[in-house]
């Protein structure tokens, strides 16, 4: 089961190493990690997507992360209303003849072409992982030369809808 | 024995803002932390530090190998309750302490370890004696630092001591590039420690404490499983008061031995692979298991599928990550063992009706005591441990390596007091016993310190006899010599059809000549009568003694829970 976990950490040398080492040591399966500064330059925010077998494992990930001296706060935001995004850059084979067709293909994804050369294009797309997957799938027949992805970044929405129990509706 | 701290200079603290080099900062910081003994080994990258140590008056123990130095620091930390301080040089010096770091980490011992590093300008160039010590040791330290700005040195040292000794104790490493020790900076040791991400919880949630009190009142078959956390929090007295008030039997983990008197009527013995039948069956049949400062190691639990199947489990631990890690917990209580016990004692202690439970436990104790068959022909290791208990009045500080001898000491040396037991429980480190005895003796010069070791482990760190001689430490080294790697041999006998692959060591060094080489009294015995005489003489000797006991080579440790089996499936319970 996929969990999205965020951690705010002190922006110190070796923190990422410490955290990834922890995942390796405890045999947690990481799908992606993305890291960047927060509004404070001393603090970074890490977003992990981890694959765990059951809730206990997710709890352990959080507890182990919390044990790290440089970790300030850890949250499992999987069950919250979150905005999550991933960025991907894709280099696709393209001749002048197929260029227009590619434009048409990527347009509904609100992707943009950020580089054009004689025989290829670089396409930039942001969105949830499933959207990126769909685009990769669609562009495959044209000849994907390179794909690079950032991994998920996520943040809970400012307004969380109150959980509605089915029983209260019935 | 030289007196620790005897030569310490009295020196006024250097005020904030003074300019000094990194090595001076280190010495000054250690002084502020009241460090009275340092275990170390010099080398190129730490020469600036050793140069400052030279005139500092600080008591430095020159280990004969860095592994010996860090194990000695562990023994010191365990018995003194203070952090053990270690200095090792860069590269091989640092890699030689890796075992000790892992050992201290898993057994929660507070250490502050300084490693030298090549100069900042050549880090990453594979310079002479360079190793990525931070990278190597990150998974086996509670926290680690590399000094990158000289003026950060005091802050880092202050934080390191704080982190090592608070919460769940553990080793903290500080890697110091040579130029950081040589260059100048501004010294400041004042100010509060600012670690917003590190706030250990000492005091338990009252609701959870109440839940446990209610569970105790409702229970019919409760047991307490007490581990090293009770010793680390110095909560033995509270544990005894609580167990007695509630009339709950107590079981120890290996590392927790001594936190509850072993001869107390409520004591059921040690749990786990070589625990007592009564302790293991009590866990199996209990309806409430209260774990205090123990982490449900697999050697304690056996097969988790069969672990305490009928019990509601309450887990008291200062490390929240331990709760629920191995065993599902009904009543989690995060806090310091002593503080939690104090809170439990403040609650109205309604006592459940445990009469039938106690009757059952007493019957098990009576019917299935620990056993071994003594022999007139050959010296039994269990007998040696019993005699050791007799000749030390059961009040020695005992250290061990890992293996058969460790289990026999755990089974037959009745530990009635806290702070008498130093063993490598979690990592199971051969070669731990002798060097840790050095630290233990320096921590408590008034007690007899005995290192019980096997002939295998002894040969891994025997060079530390040089330290014992140099400092004239009255450590008694007891080698239970069965000319094999006993526990390996036992497993090969039981699980590998007696195929003794590389576990027999018939070609032993002459330990009496070894003792002579180190200028230490050597005594040996191969019968019970000789053992009496040797131990008597050793205890009457005012100095170090190496005792070589030739014990039954095929003796096995029983009873036993085989790997993969539950605690209720012990073998060798009866002769």
XYZ file of C-alpha atoms in Angstrom:
745
model
C 0.000 0.000 0.000
C 1.296 3.383 -0.992
C 1.762 6.041 1.694
C 2.752 9.676 1.291
C 4.866 10.847 4.192
C 6.353 14.303 4.617
C 9.160 15.307 6.917
C 10.460 18.758 7.711
C 14.150 18.547 8.543
C 16.962 20.845 9.533
C 18.886 21.765 6.428
C 22.196 20.227 7.500
C 24.862 18.274 5.680
C 24.160 14.581 5.521
C 20.486 14.691 6.467
C 19.309 13.097 3.233
C 21.984 10.443 3.596
C 20.853 9.776 7.145
C 17.236 9.429 6.104
C 17.824 7.232 3.062
C 20.240 5.128 5.106
C 17.503 4.662 7.660
C 15.142 3.379 4.977
C 17.772 0.948 3.739
C 18.625 -0.262 7.242
C 15.004 -0.922 8.118
C 14.196 -2.448 4.754
C 11.479 0.029 3.843
C 10.597 0.148 0.186
C 10.865 3.731 -1.103
C 9.136 4.689 -4.319
C 10.304 8.275 -4.439
C 11.905 10.978 -2.377
C 11.922 14.655 -3.207
C 13.613 17.343 -1.172
C 13.748 21.105 -1.276
C 13.877 24.195 0.906
C 10.788 25.405 2.687
C 9.896 29.038 3.352
C 12.832 28.982 5.768
C 16.269 28.325 4.274
C 17.331 26.397 7.406
C 14.508 23.934 6.976
C 13.899 21.501 4.133
C 10.846 19.456 3.399
C 11.069 15.892 2.226
C 8.224 14.025 0.592
C 8.428 10.250 0.556
C 6.231 7.868 -1.274
C 6.698 4.479 0.354
C 5.244 1.102 -0.336
C 4.370 -0.721 2.864
C 2.529 -3.929 3.485
C 0.427 -2.792 6.423
C -0.291 0.136 8.752
C 2.264 -1.040 11.311
C 5.041 -0.648 8.773
C 3.924 2.893 7.970
C 3.866 3.640 11.689
C 7.410 2.328 12.002
C 8.592 4.521 9.119
C 7.189 7.556 10.898
C 8.602 6.585 14.284
C 12.030 5.870 12.886
C 12.045 9.151 10.986
C 10.993 10.977 14.135
C 13.963 9.469 15.967
C 16.406 11.321 13.748
C 17.845 14.298 15.571
C 17.590 16.590 12.542
C 13.966 15.709 11.789
C 11.510 18.298 13.076
C 8.127 16.915 12.104
C 6.792 13.877 10.282
C 3.299 13.456 8.877
C 1.512 10.726 7.037
C -0.744 12.730 4.730
C -2.030 9.827 2.647
C -5.539 9.994 4.038
C -5.780 13.768 3.919
C -6.959 15.920 1.041
C -3.633 16.720 -0.528
C -2.291 18.459 -3.569
C 0.432 16.273 -5.014
C 2.522 16.953 -8.064
C 5.372 15.444 -9.960
C 7.407 16.984 -12.735
C 8.719 15.030 -15.700
C 10.894 15.935 -18.649
C 10.591 13.686 -21.673
C 12.764 13.673 -24.760
C 10.718 12.313 -27.661
C 11.878 11.511 -31.164
C 10.199 13.864 -33.564
C 10.655 14.807 -37.170
C 9.165 18.015 -38.552
C 6.385 15.858 -39.966
C 5.297 14.453 -36.608
C 5.750 17.648 -34.619
C 2.211 18.941 -35.035
C 0.760 15.605 -34.116
C 2.814 15.580 -30.909
C 1.580 19.074 -30.082
C -1.938 17.786 -30.372
C -1.216 14.753 -28.229
C 0.260 16.666 -25.309
C -2.147 19.609 -25.387
C -4.887 17.987 -23.273
C -2.227 17.257 -20.607
C -1.343 20.904 -20.461
C 2.250 19.896 -21.083
C 4.675 22.238 -22.756
C 7.454 21.839 -25.225
C 10.555 23.440 -23.842
C 13.165 22.426 -26.388
C 13.057 21.604 -30.063
C 15.800 20.072 -32.149
C 15.899 18.590 -35.635
C 15.003 15.079 -34.519
C 13.539 15.461 -31.014
C 11.441 17.516 -28.605
C 11.685 17.940 -24.836
C 8.284 17.992 -23.181
C 7.654 19.226 -19.664
C 4.643 18.001 -17.734
C 3.500 18.373 -14.147
C 0.737 16.548 -12.357
C -0.069 13.525 -10.299
C 1.937 10.380 -10.939
C -0.929 8.760 -12.833
C -0.994 11.651 -15.313
C 2.724 11.325 -15.962
C 2.290 7.574 -16.454
C -0.498 8.220 -18.958
C 1.643 10.618 -20.941
C 4.587 8.246 -21.013
C 2.266 5.555 -22.263
C 0.944 7.817 -24.986
C 4.343 9.042 -26.143
C 5.940 5.599 -26.176
C 5.003 4.863 -29.827
C 6.766 8.035 -31.001
C 10.075 6.895 -29.494
C 10.827 8.059 -25.968
C 14.560 8.736 -25.820
C 14.874 9.889 -22.200
C 12.505 10.390 -19.292
C 13.394 12.017 -15.995
C 10.961 12.480 -13.105
C 11.237 14.357 -9.814
C 9.184 12.128 -7.607
C 6.108 13.374 -5.795
C 5.893 16.547 -3.755
C 2.729 16.931 -1.738
C 1.083 19.311 0.669
C -2.257 19.024 2.488
C -4.964 21.354 1.211
C -5.678 24.457 3.279
C -9.235 23.357 3.793
C -9.849 19.787 4.812
C -13.382 18.545 4.290
C -14.843 17.087 7.458
C -14.961 13.323 7.116
C -18.532 12.280 6.340
C -19.592 8.948 7.693
C -21.961 6.952 5.520
C -24.115 6.187 8.541
C -24.854 9.888 9.083
C -26.172 10.203 5.537
C -28.430 7.164 5.771
C 45.766 1.197 40.432
C 46.256 4.765 39.233
C 43.502 7.008 40.393
C 41.281 8.374 37.680
C 41.317 12.136 37.666
C 44.175 12.296 40.196
C 46.315 14.461 37.955
C 43.492 16.609 36.722
C 44.546 20.222 36.815
C 42.189 22.644 38.433
C 41.758 25.296 35.853
C 39.371 28.166 35.660
C 36.860 27.768 32.811
C 37.854 29.754 29.772
C 35.358 32.508 29.152
C 33.174 33.006 26.154
C 34.886 34.656 23.251
C 38.401 33.359 23.885
C 40.403 32.497 20.784
C 41.935 29.055 20.787
C 42.568 26.217 18.422
C 40.169 23.330 17.881
C 42.168 20.834 19.924
C 42.187 23.186 22.913
C 38.440 23.654 22.464
C 37.994 19.908 22.582
C 39.986 19.546 25.799
C 38.219 22.499 27.373
C 34.821 21.107 26.386
C 35.653 17.697 27.883
C 36.647 19.441 31.080
C 33.302 21.249 31.155
C 31.562 17.896 30.722
C 33.482 16.536 33.738
C 35.106 13.813 31.686
C 37.555 11.989 33.905
C 38.756 9.201 31.653
C 39.354 8.951 27.915
C 39.919 5.726 26.011
C 41.900 6.151 22.842
C 44.684 5.499 20.437
C 46.756 8.211 18.746
C 47.483 8.597 15.037
C 48.332 11.194 12.428
C 44.965 12.896 12.157
C 44.510 13.255 15.926
C 48.068 14.321 16.740
C 46.994 17.937 17.373
C 44.457 16.638 19.903
C 46.960 14.278 21.556
C 49.457 17.112 21.785
C 46.964 19.089 23.841
C 46.087 16.035 25.916
C 49.776 15.773 26.854
C 49.705 18.660 29.237
C 46.036 18.528 30.174
C 46.272 16.180 33.118
C 43.357 14.191 31.733
C 43.417 10.459 32.391
C 43.922 8.719 29.070
C 43.839 4.957 28.678
C 45.948 3.759 25.780
C 44.071 0.750 24.465
C 46.156 -1.737 22.500
C 43.601 -1.736 19.676
C 40.825 0.765 19.023
C 38.187 -1.964 19.388
C 39.524 -2.575 22.891
C 39.322 1.144 23.598
C 35.682 1.504 22.636
C 34.593 -1.673 24.453
C 36.399 -0.355 27.540
C 34.432 2.877 27.159
C 31.235 0.806 26.973
C 32.117 -1.004 30.211
C 32.894 2.334 31.802
C 29.596 3.828 30.631
C 27.578 0.843 31.779
C 28.974 0.837 35.319
C 29.552 4.555 35.918
C 26.351 5.746 34.233
C 28.506 8.437 32.601
C 29.265 8.634 28.890
C 32.349 6.790 27.715
C 34.706 9.006 25.723
C 36.794 7.576 22.901
C 39.386 9.049 20.555
C 40.503 7.234 17.407
C 42.462 8.449 14.462
C 41.200 8.650 10.880
C 40.878 5.714 8.463
C 41.834 2.415 10.115
C 41.630 3.882 13.611
C 38.049 4.872 12.943
C 37.080 1.666 11.166
C 38.417 -0.301 14.149
C 35.761 1.239 16.381
C 32.849 0.252 14.159
C 32.068 -2.905 16.161
C 31.968 -0.963 19.403
C 29.669 1.669 17.937
C 27.222 -0.965 16.715
C 27.428 -2.697 20.089
C 26.759 0.504 22.039
C 23.940 1.460 19.693
C 22.000 -1.756 20.077
C 22.600 -1.972 23.847
C 21.826 1.743 24.396
C 25.140 2.766 25.937
C 26.119 6.446 25.994
C 29.392 7.127 24.180
C 30.952 10.260 22.729
C 33.441 9.187 20.102
C 35.932 11.490 18.418
C 37.507 10.374 15.185
C 40.282 12.204 13.403
C 39.766 12.966 9.751
C 42.136 14.065 7.009
C 42.300 17.804 6.450
C 39.184 19.399 4.939
C 41.104 20.312 1.776
C 41.788 16.658 0.914
C 38.557 15.021 2.097
C 37.275 12.935 -0.779
C 40.654 12.563 -2.457
C 41.375 9.114 -0.975
C 44.155 10.699 1.040
C 46.402 8.659 3.337
C 44.322 7.121 6.144
C 41.100 8.576 4.800
C 37.795 6.759 5.234
C 34.245 8.054 4.974
C 33.696 7.527 8.671
C 30.456 9.463 8.786
C 29.050 7.375 5.949
C 30.263 4.123 7.477
C 28.945 4.806 10.950
C 25.684 6.656 10.277
C 23.450 3.584 10.704
C 25.157 2.582 13.951
C 25.223 5.877 15.812
C 22.458 7.782 17.539
C 23.764 10.880 15.810
C 26.975 12.064 14.204
C 28.761 15.251 13.270
C 31.657 16.372 11.153
C 33.218 19.642 12.303
C 33.368 22.030 9.366
C 33.810 25.285 11.212
C 36.202 25.469 14.174
C 33.950 27.713 16.231
C 31.193 25.067 16.000
C 33.339 22.583 17.928
C 32.123 23.469 21.468
C 28.467 23.523 20.404
C 28.811 20.167 18.681
C 30.534 18.581 21.695
C 27.908 19.974 24.041
C 25.113 18.628 21.832
C 26.881 15.286 21.503
C 27.053 14.749 25.265
C 23.426 15.787 25.563
C 22.243 13.429 22.832
C 24.390 10.502 24.023
C 23.128 10.637 27.596
C 19.478 11.658 27.313
C 16.410 9.799 26.072
C 17.454 6.344 24.971
C 21.226 6.564 25.406
C 23.514 5.790 22.491
C 26.793 6.540 20.782
C 27.420 9.926 19.145
C 30.354 10.379 16.790
C 32.242 13.591 16.054
C 34.553 13.486 13.041
C 37.254 16.169 13.246
C 39.276 17.061 10.158
C 42.890 17.734 11.135
C 42.734 21.409 10.166
C 39.714 21.865 12.433
C 41.845 20.725 15.376
C 44.794 22.889 14.358
C 43.103 26.115 13.333
C 41.812 28.857 15.622
C 38.256 29.864 16.415
C 36.141 31.510 19.080
C 35.292 29.335 22.074
C 31.890 29.457 23.657
C 30.321 26.765 25.789
C 27.521 28.828 27.202
C 23.964 28.963 25.966
C 21.094 26.532 25.834
C 21.152 23.476 23.624
C 18.872 24.093 20.680
C 17.694 20.820 19.173
C 14.041 21.323 18.244
C 13.784 17.885 16.645
C 15.030 16.075 19.735
C 12.726 16.176 22.720
C 12.757 12.852 24.587
C 9.655 11.999 26.591
C 10.460 11.121 30.204
C 7.096 11.470 31.841
C 4.319 9.121 30.798
C 0.803 9.910 29.695
C -1.354 9.619 32.795
C -4.239 8.010 30.938
C -2.001 5.205 29.758
C -0.623 4.701 33.255
C -4.186 4.439 34.559
C -4.997 1.918 31.836
C -2.118 -0.245 33.004
C -3.211 0.016 36.627
C -6.694 -1.125 35.633
C -5.273 -3.969 33.562
C -3.188 -5.131 36.527
C -6.238 -5.172 38.781
C -8.191 -7.196 36.214
C -5.399 -9.657 35.432
C -5.186 -13.190 36.710
C -1.744 -14.079 35.409
C 0.419 -10.945 35.119
C 4.202 -10.868 34.650
C 6.770 -8.121 34.378
C 9.534 -8.440 31.799
C 12.301 -6.120 32.953
C 15.166 -5.099 30.692
C 18.228 -2.888 30.610
C 16.044 0.228 30.482
C 15.392 -0.247 34.188
C 19.139 -0.256 34.846
C 19.797 2.720 32.564
C 17.095 4.764 34.276
C 18.292 3.626 37.708
C 14.796 2.419 38.488
C 15.619 -0.869 40.246
C 14.312 0.239 43.609
C 11.019 1.402 42.086
C 10.701 -1.860 40.181
C 11.144 -3.860 43.374
C 8.650 -1.703 45.255
C 6.104 -1.959 42.482
C 6.466 -5.713 41.963
C 6.238 -6.338 45.699
C 3.252 -4.064 46.194
C 1.360 -5.591 43.291
C 2.667 -9.101 43.944
C 3.612 -9.512 40.280
C 6.386 -11.939 39.310
C 9.401 -10.512 37.476
C 11.346 -11.954 34.573
C 14.594 -10.470 33.291
C 16.014 -10.116 29.851
C 19.701 -10.952 29.480
C 20.713 -7.295 29.619
C 18.353 -6.569 32.485
C 19.954 -9.035 34.907
C 20.442 -7.433 38.294
C 17.699 -4.840 37.935
C 15.585 -7.117 40.154
C 17.197 -9.361 42.800
C 17.630 -12.825 41.321
C 17.074 -14.489 44.695
C 13.806 -12.641 45.301
C 10.787 -14.964 45.661
C 9.014 -13.057 42.866
C 11.899 -13.563 40.444
C 11.351 -16.218 37.790
C 14.729 -15.990 36.054
C 15.798 -14.950 32.611
C 13.549 -15.210 29.570
C 14.412 -16.342 26.081
C 16.518 -18.832 24.205
C 18.427 -20.007 27.290
C 16.076 -18.643 29.905
C 14.412 -20.648 32.636
C 11.438 -22.877 31.910
C 9.395 -20.991 34.492
C 10.126 -17.583 32.947
C 9.323 -18.700 29.423
C 6.176 -20.591 30.386
C 5.055 -17.654 32.514
C 5.286 -15.416 29.433
C 3.497 -18.004 27.324
C 0.622 -18.386 29.773
C 0.385 -14.830 31.074
C -2.699 -12.735 30.493
C -0.870 -9.446 31.093
C 2.746 -8.916 30.100
C 4.286 -5.669 31.325
C 7.531 -5.003 29.500
C 9.674 -2.335 31.148
C 12.738 -1.090 29.290
C 13.003 -4.164 27.087
C 12.694 -4.247 23.331
C 11.381 -7.726 22.505
C 14.578 -8.959 20.909
C 14.084 -12.182 18.946
C 16.350 -14.037 21.401
C 13.814 -13.131 24.091
C 10.607 -13.766 22.192
C 11.390 -16.874 20.176
C 8.896 -17.306 17.371
C 6.648 -14.253 17.514
C 3.639 -16.301 16.413
C 3.718 -18.087 19.752
C 4.827 -15.187 21.908
C 2.546 -14.487 24.861
C -0.494 -15.567 22.820
C -3.001 -14.894 25.603
C -1.519 -11.726 26.986
C -2.510 -8.131 26.833
C 0.856 -6.459 26.310
C 1.864 -3.251 28.018
C 5.116 -1.797 26.744
C 6.996 0.860 28.693
C 9.903 2.331 26.735
C 11.594 5.704 26.399
C 12.010 5.084 22.681
C 8.586 5.334 21.002
C 9.928 3.521 17.953
C 10.409 0.357 20.007
C 6.730 0.209 20.883
C 4.884 -1.907 18.367
C 8.080 -2.632 16.404
C 8.138 -6.367 17.048
C 5.066 -7.099 19.131
C 1.584 -5.545 18.930
C 0.965 -3.521 22.062
C -2.331 -2.872 23.845
C -1.014 -0.369 26.368
C 1.865 1.720 25.015
C 3.601 3.917 27.570
C 6.384 6.186 26.375
C 8.628 7.323 29.177
C 11.660 6.740 31.340
C 11.324 3.413 33.178
C 11.960 4.953 36.574
C 9.501 7.806 36.012
C 6.795 5.418 34.792
C 7.324 3.151 37.800
C 7.105 6.177 40.086
C 3.790 7.092 38.494
C 2.543 3.530 38.827
C 3.466 3.598 42.508
C 1.474 6.804 42.955
C -1.673 5.124 41.631
C -4.018 3.284 43.935
C -2.565 -0.183 43.712
C -5.520 -2.493 43.599
C -4.122 -6.010 43.709
C -5.702 -8.747 41.665
C -6.160 -12.285 42.881
C -3.058 -14.054 41.640
C -3.036 -16.943 44.102
C -3.482 -19.692 41.550
C -0.924 -18.069 39.280
C 1.704 -17.989 42.009
C 0.980 -21.604 42.879
C 1.511 -22.614 39.286
C 4.752 -20.646 39.024
C 6.051 -22.126 42.267
C 5.307 -25.617 40.976
C 7.201 -24.944 37.747
C 10.125 -23.504 39.683
C 10.179 -26.593 41.864
C 9.860 -29.092 39.051
C 11.980 -27.449 36.348
C 14.974 -25.696 37.884
C 18.133 -25.013 35.899
C 20.201 -28.152 35.864
C 23.551 -29.595 34.883
C 25.272 -32.854 35.699
C 28.379 -32.315 37.710
C 31.286 -34.649 37.163
C 34.257 -35.734 39.196
C 36.294 -36.371 36.049
C 35.945 -33.132 34.231
C 35.395 -29.541 35.290
C 31.937 -28.277 34.427
C 31.677 -24.631 33.316
C 28.470 -24.153 35.288
C 30.354 -25.261 38.413
C 33.086 -22.709 37.721
C 30.450 -19.944 37.570
C 28.894 -21.174 40.823
C 32.308 -21.177 42.463
C 32.980 -17.720 41.088
C 29.769 -16.575 42.728
C 30.894 -18.140 45.981
C 34.379 -16.595 45.977
C 33.121 -13.127 45.031
C 30.154 -13.273 47.410
C 27.949 -12.763 44.392
C 28.895 -9.109 44.371
C 31.486 -8.795 41.610
C 31.079 -6.781 38.458
C 31.039 -9.451 35.781
C 31.706 -8.852 32.099
C 31.459 -11.397 29.302
C 31.803 -11.934 25.595
C 29.053 -13.748 23.730
C 28.398 -17.456 23.653
C 28.113 -20.395 25.987
C 30.096 -18.822 28.818
C 27.843 -15.758 28.641
C 24.744 -17.902 29.040
C 26.244 -19.897 31.908
C 27.103 -16.691 33.748
C 23.579 -15.390 33.096
C 22.112 -18.636 34.419
C 24.361 -19.398 37.389
C 25.809 -16.134 38.692
C 22.883 -14.891 40.732
C 22.792 -11.141 40.106
C 21.085 -9.473 43.030
C 22.283 -5.924 42.480
C 22.131 -3.438 39.642
C 25.382 -2.270 38.029
C 27.190 -5.573 38.287
C 26.646 -6.896 34.795
C 28.307 -5.904 31.539
C 27.623 -8.014 28.499
C 27.217 -7.652 24.784
C 23.555 -8.537 24.500
C 22.212 -7.171 21.245
C 25.193 -7.364 18.925
C 26.713 -10.434 20.577
C 30.309 -9.316 20.282
C 33.187 -11.727 20.776
C 36.129 -10.001 22.385
C 33.906 -7.670 24.427
C 34.504 -9.121 27.888
C 38.168 -8.339 28.554
C 38.260 -4.711 27.380
C 34.876 -3.871 28.899
C 36.248 -5.122 32.231
C 38.955 -2.438 32.014
C 36.321 0.282 31.740
C 34.161 -1.306 34.422
C 37.102 -1.423 36.836
C 37.970 2.215 36.154
C 34.326 3.107 36.793
C 34.205 1.242 40.085
C 37.568 0.742 41.671
C 36.076 -0.696 44.857
C 34.452 -3.745 43.323
C 36.040 -6.943 42.140
C 35.753 -7.034 38.372
C 35.753 -10.405 36.670
C 35.884 -10.854 32.924
C 34.449 -14.259 32.065
C 35.396 -15.128 28.523
C 35.573 -18.101 26.216
C 38.826 -19.166 24.675
C 37.588 -17.939 21.278
C 36.569 -14.404 22.231
C 39.551 -14.007 24.535
C 41.884 -14.481 21.591
C 40.190 -11.632 19.728
C 41.161 -8.900 22.192
C 43.699 -10.462 24.543
C 46.171 -7.695 23.758
C 44.271 -5.528 26.240
C 46.030 -7.480 29.005
C 48.711 -4.873 28.338
C 46.367 -2.148 29.622
C 45.478 -4.184 32.689
C 49.167 -4.597 33.447
C 50.050 -0.982 32.735
C 47.327 0.389 34.996
C 47.676 -2.507 37.467
C 43.922 -3.071 37.363
C 42.962 -5.968 39.666
C 40.757 -7.540 36.997
C 40.369 -11.307 37.206
C 40.120 -12.814 33.752
C 38.356 -16.166 33.796
C 38.729 -18.178 30.605
C 36.186 -21.000 30.299
C 38.398 -22.961 27.974
C 36.574 -25.656 26.033
C 38.960 -25.434 23.101
C 36.197 -24.569 20.723
C 33.809 -21.840 19.690
C 31.365 -23.368 22.113
C 28.028 -22.005 20.966
C 28.889 -22.554 17.309
C 29.935 -26.091 18.178
C 26.680 -26.625 20.097
C 24.568 -25.476 17.131
C 26.581 -27.625 14.753
C 26.000 -30.580 17.045
C 22.256 -29.995 17.245
C 21.369 -28.529 13.842
C 24.203 -29.578 11.518
C 24.615 -33.270 12.328
C 27.796 -32.775 14.334
C 29.673 -31.413 11.344
C 32.065 -29.204 13.309
C 33.049 -26.889 10.527
C 35.884 -24.689 11.825
C 34.614 -24.440 15.380
C 37.195 -26.557 17.172
C 40.434 -24.919 18.306
C 42.621 -27.695 19.697
C 45.749 -25.674 19.026
C 45.583 -23.248 21.920
C 48.262 -20.840 23.061
C 49.813 -21.551 26.436
C 47.831 -19.077 28.512
C 50.146 -19.382 31.486
C 53.047 -18.282 29.319
C 50.843 -15.529 27.934
C 50.149 -14.363 31.491
C 53.862 -14.466 32.159
C 54.535 -12.459 29.005
C 52.192 -9.756 30.261
C 53.613 -10.022 33.774
C 50.265 -11.144 35.154
C 49.701 -13.990 37.594
C 48.411 -17.055 35.781
C 46.450 -19.881 37.393
C 44.778 -22.849 35.810
C 42.542 -25.724 36.784
C 40.950 -28.761 35.229
C 39.165 -30.255 38.235
C 36.697 -28.835 40.706
C 39.224 -29.051 43.490
C 41.800 -27.142 41.492
C 39.142 -24.600 40.563
C 38.429 -23.946 44.250
C 42.091 -23.343 44.933
C 42.627 -21.178 41.860
C 39.631 -18.940 42.529
C 40.523 -18.589 46.202
C 44.068 -17.568 45.329
C 42.881 -15.219 42.601
C 40.518 -13.391 44.916
C 43.234 -13.072 47.514
C 45.611 -11.609 44.954
C 45.818 -7.854 44.971
C 46.285 -7.440 41.254
C 45.321 -8.892 37.901
C 45.055 -12.649 37.450
C 44.484 -14.750 34.352
C 42.610 -17.947 35.178
C 42.468 -20.715 32.638
C 39.792 -23.324 33.371
C 39.850 -26.363 31.153
C 36.163 -27.210 31.117
C 34.147 -30.049 29.593
C 34.569 -29.465 25.858
C 31.219 -30.952 24.848
C 29.065 -29.301 27.487
C 25.981 -27.598 26.049
C 23.778 -24.780 27.291
C 20.311 -25.961 28.309
C 17.424 -25.498 28.416
C 17.032 -24.081 24.954
C 14.431 -22.635 22.605
C 15.507 -23.696 19.143
C 15.389 -21.062 16.387
C 11.881 -20.769 14.955
C 10.278 -22.315 18.020
C 8.034 -20.695 20.589
C 9.001 -20.129 24.211
C 6.760 -23.023 25.251
C 8.742 -25.441 23.110
C 11.941 -25.563 25.153
C 14.194 -28.582 24.932
C 16.591 -29.895 27.555
C 14.347 -28.736 30.358
C 15.170 -31.838 32.362
C 18.305 -34.010 32.469
